[in-house]
Amino acid sequence: MSIELRHISKSYGPYQILKDINLTIQTGELVALLGPSGSGKTSLLRVLAGLEYADEGLILFHGEDLTNAPIKKRKAGFVFQHYALFDTMTIRDNIAYGLNVKRRKDRPSKQQIRERVDQLLHLVRLEPYGDRYPSQLSGGQRQRVALARALAIQPHILLLDEPFGALDAKVRKELRQWLRHLHQQVKMTSLLVTHDQEEAFEVADRVIIINKGQIEQIGTPSEVYENPVNSFVYDFIGNVNQVRGTISDGLFTNGSFRVPVDNTEQADGVAFIRPDQFAIRTPDDIQEAGRTLAATVTHIHPSGSIIKLELIGQDEDQNLEVEVTRREFDALALSKNQQVFLEARKVKVFTVN
Amino acid sequence: MAELSVSTKPGNLLQTRRRVARTLTEPLWIRTLLTVIVIAFIALFLILPLIFIFAQAFQNGVGVYWAAVSSSDALSSITLTLTVLVIVVPINTVFGILLAWTTTKYRFRGKSLVVTLADLPFSISPVIGGLIFVLMFGDHGILGPWLLAHHIQLVFNTIGICIATLFVTYPFVARELIPLMENQGRLEEEASLVLGAGTLRTFFKVTLPNIKWGLLYGVILCSARAIGDFGAVSVVSGHIVGQTNTMPLQVQAFYDGYQMTAAFALSSLMSVVAIVSLALKSYIDWKSTRPE
């Protein structure tokens, strides 16, 4: 079941929270909606589920216009950040709820419901917990119950609102992999809302970056990471160093640091360089002097396979972050307060408005 | 910042905690004195009168007591009170749920005004509550002539008493439910709707089980007040012995007629109701704070 959104807009009083959202999700795709808090991503999900209505625009499920359809007709499975399990019901009753509330002619028999619940308990690996209550389960287990409950009605689409946001880091990581695996099994069209870019990149086929109610970029995780379309996306996705400078005559300049740019107009600019896109050089082996910044090492985080370095540039307020592999680090024999030259392999310059 | 980081050191935290503990605990003699005052007050003003009521009621033996509570006037007042109870409590339960539901689950203009107005019967004297209805529905009231012309009597009878009692008791259920439902939010209801349940089914399957203890608590408070209210009912009833006297009104009638034993006997019955509601209330408290 594909989903298409056309020109969706929504306001709360004077605040416009969704601005002309256009978006297509293909059948069986898992798409992550990634944005900072307050960017409108949860509102968009709720509009899709029918929990809220858009002021303008169209919502099409497999070509069928469901813009003003009631919640029930959309058959959307919804997983909430805080689980929203029914505390007074057992896990089995929670999962069976969507089936039990069906109209009599559509409702499966008791036997069928029992079998379906068994299957789902197996799917979410909670077979022994069927007769417990939600309060007796851990956060990760509860969220798996919530997922089983959403899947029980065989929804057309699965909507997940920060599903792992309330869980601790380790459980979150486990559940992420599990969700990826589950999606490969059931191949359901899914939209996952998150503010955690690592989560979005690990789980999703495609990522939608949303900010202030507008879509900034849509693409596969690697497309978005490699080629951010604007400074917001660059800044939001992963760590990035920002070097301020001026643009004139097709050249971005900060001291001796010069990078050619397409823009020929006179403007202020920011150069974005990822921490892993710096090569550390000694004065002798600088290859392109124009792409090199002089800096002093202020801190070394020696943990893990990637060594993180904090440096300070020649301008006192220019902080830089560099990541090198352990092997490079050992070869360079770096120490604190050492002066080095950072040669940028890849730079992207955006003008500042 | 520097000061903050110092005070979060574990050693300092322990010291701070100890200091807090010392300032929170008064010397033994003060604690004893305050406790004794509280217990003495409760004994003098609450327990002693209760014992006195029963002592007076049974002063002349069980036979006299039984004769007093089974006299036709007493029986008629008991019947009337129970009738009012059966009519008023269900109405106010439904209305209370409705009020709590709309003010906690929906957003609308003037919501806080509605919640404040719901408390009106608590802040206003019941006598005034009763008077309002006499002034509206009485023969010389605003709607009086019209009602008279259509042969509708809304004061000095059971209907009038019910209306007055409705007014006095309507906040009890809502007052219990509003904080409870506000606390629970709308998440579970939304989950139910997304799973395909309608509004009614969502209410009975999800909302009601979550609020059942608070609801029961509110119903008990509402019932206790419906049985015991004197002021509003006194104004609208007209005090017709054997017809429009509820139990509290009949107690006063007996008392005014120097029928002390009968007055105390009927009082004792009402006290039993009060004690039972208290017991139920504590049971519900205990039950609702216990995990599933």
XYZ file of C-alpha atoms in Angstrom, chain A residues 128-325:
198
model
C 5.556 -16.541 27.997
C 4.120 -13.112 28.849
C 0.613 -13.369 27.393
C -1.206 -13.440 30.716
C 0.763 -10.683 32.402
C -0.204 -7.039 32.666
C 1.715 -4.198 30.970
C 3.003 -2.912 34.335
C 4.856 -6.214 34.805
C 6.890 -5.786 31.610
C 10.019 -3.770 30.856
C 9.915 -0.787 28.508
C 11.355 -2.721 25.581
C 8.870 -5.549 26.084
C 5.977 -3.128 26.311
C 6.948 -1.492 23.046
C 7.046 -4.918 21.385
C 3.534 -5.576 22.710
C 2.446 -2.226 21.274
C 3.860 -3.274 17.928
C 2.107 -6.642 18.037
C -1.147 -4.870 18.918
C -0.728 -2.522 15.955
C 0.024 -5.401 13.601
C -2.955 -7.472 14.802
C -5.450 -5.539 12.669
C -3.298 -6.194 9.577
C -2.903 -2.491 8.920
C -2.264 -1.015 5.517
C 0.518 1.105 6.890
C 2.512 1.140 10.089
C 3.169 4.482 11.775
C 5.778 4.632 14.521
C 6.052 7.776 16.646
C 9.504 7.852 18.268
C 8.973 4.219 19.227
C 12.291 3.834 21.004
C 12.502 7.323 22.462
C 11.626 6.281 26.002
C 14.042 3.352 26.146
C 17.656 3.205 27.284
C 20.493 3.143 24.763
C 21.181 -0.589 24.753
C 17.554 -1.678 24.414
C 17.046 0.967 21.767
C 19.844 -0.459 19.679
C 18.531 -4.014 20.013
C 15.000 -3.011 19.105
C 16.224 -1.055 16.129
C 17.898 -4.093 14.613
C 14.898 -6.189 15.509
C 12.540 -3.733 13.783
C 14.708 -3.766 10.652
C 14.574 -7.541 10.684
C 10.827 -7.556 11.310
C 10.245 -5.176 8.437
C 12.113 -7.499 6.113
C 9.745 -10.275 7.223
C 6.398 -8.483 6.967
C 7.329 -5.879 4.291
C 4.768 -3.399 5.468
C 4.756 0.214 4.306
C 6.071 2.005 7.368
C 6.788 5.535 8.479
C 9.016 6.023 11.500
C 9.308 9.357 13.265
C 12.537 10.056 15.099
C 14.895 12.835 16.085
C 17.823 10.412 16.287
C 19.702 10.397 12.979
C 21.617 7.236 13.852
C 18.303 5.462 14.323
C 16.898 6.815 11.073
C 19.973 5.857 9.073
C 20.207 2.393 10.528
C 16.589 1.417 10.048
C 15.183 3.267 7.057
C 15.307 2.722 3.299
C 14.804 6.410 2.812
C 15.063 9.399 5.098
C 12.974 12.555 5.052
C 14.555 15.524 6.773
C 11.924 17.905 8.100
C 12.434 21.269 9.773
C 9.937 23.949 10.835
C 7.115 22.119 9.099
C 8.897 21.855 5.773
C 10.678 19.023 4.035
C 14.343 19.895 3.587
C 15.564 16.781 1.825
C 14.444 13.283 0.853
C 16.902 10.534 -0.006
C 18.570 7.303 0.988
C 20.687 7.560 4.140
C 23.913 7.665 2.131
C 22.575 10.306 -0.287
C 21.541 12.507 2.593
C 24.798 11.996 4.442
C 27.034 12.473 1.405
C 25.167 15.311 -0.259
C 23.168 17.426 2.153
C 21.253 20.015 0.131
C 21.554 22.871 2.567
C 23.276 24.045 5.707
C 20.452 22.870 7.969
C 20.699 19.281 6.787
C 24.500 19.387 6.920
C 24.383 20.598 10.494
C 21.597 18.265 11.567
C 23.017 15.081 10.086
C 26.112 13.987 11.930
C 28.884 16.082 13.391
C 30.239 18.804 11.201
C 32.827 21.580 11.456
C 31.735 25.018 10.373
C 34.306 27.494 9.134
C 32.984 30.994 8.494
C 34.368 33.125 5.695
C 33.494 35.319 2.753
C 32.597 34.443 -0.809
C 33.758 36.598 -3.705
C 34.725 35.943 -7.330
C 33.802 32.269 -7.022
C 36.106 31.728 -4.068
C 35.345 31.054 -0.392
C 38.075 32.574 1.751
C 39.069 32.327 5.403
C 42.676 33.492 5.792
C 44.762 31.205 3.655
C 41.914 28.677 3.395
C 40.421 29.052 -0.102
C 37.854 26.856 -1.787
C 36.299 27.439 -5.220
C 32.497 27.719 -5.200
C 29.833 27.985 -7.914
C 28.378 31.142 -6.468
C 29.940 34.267 -7.993
C 28.068 36.833 -5.926
C 29.587 38.596 -2.970
C 28.310 36.996 0.276
C 29.179 35.580 3.664
C 29.628 31.837 3.635
C 30.104 28.814 5.848
C 32.271 25.878 4.860
C 31.067 22.517 6.211
C 33.662 19.814 6.741
C 32.914 16.449 8.388
C 35.327 15.412 11.157
C 36.400 12.367 9.143
C 37.122 14.468 6.043
C 40.301 15.995 7.432
C 43.783 14.644 6.793
C 46.350 15.611 9.383
C 49.563 16.887 7.812
C 52.970 18.086 8.949
C 54.310 21.264 7.239
C 56.390 19.141 4.858
C 53.694 17.087 3.226
C 50.874 19.589 2.681
C 49.495 18.913 -0.760
C 46.984 21.697 -1.281
C 47.819 24.700 0.850
C 44.528 26.405 -0.027
C 42.526 23.607 1.645
C 44.566 23.587 4.790
C 43.843 25.044 8.221
C 46.464 25.422 10.915
C 45.269 24.216 14.315
C 46.433 23.193 17.784
C 45.351 19.967 19.468
C 43.507 20.769 22.694
C 42.035 17.421 23.628
C 42.312 13.761 22.637
C 39.520 11.224 23.270
C 41.457 7.998 22.926
C 38.568 5.557 23.326
C 37.297 3.204 20.635
C 38.559 2.420 17.151
C 38.065 6.036 16.066
C 40.100 8.663 17.877
C 38.360 12.003 18.313
C 40.524 15.114 18.439
C 39.461 18.542 19.541
C 41.497 21.380 18.080
C 41.512 25.127 18.100
C 42.147 27.088 14.917
C 44.167 30.225 14.437
C 41.115 32.338 15.225
C 40.684 31.777 18.936
C 36.975 30.950 18.615
C 37.332 28.413 15.797
C 36.815 25.016 17.409
C 37.441 22.007 15.203
C 36.715 18.340 15.612
C 38.637 15.668 13.738
C 38.231 11.902 13.655
C 41.121 9.659 12.695
C 41.510 5.903 12.791
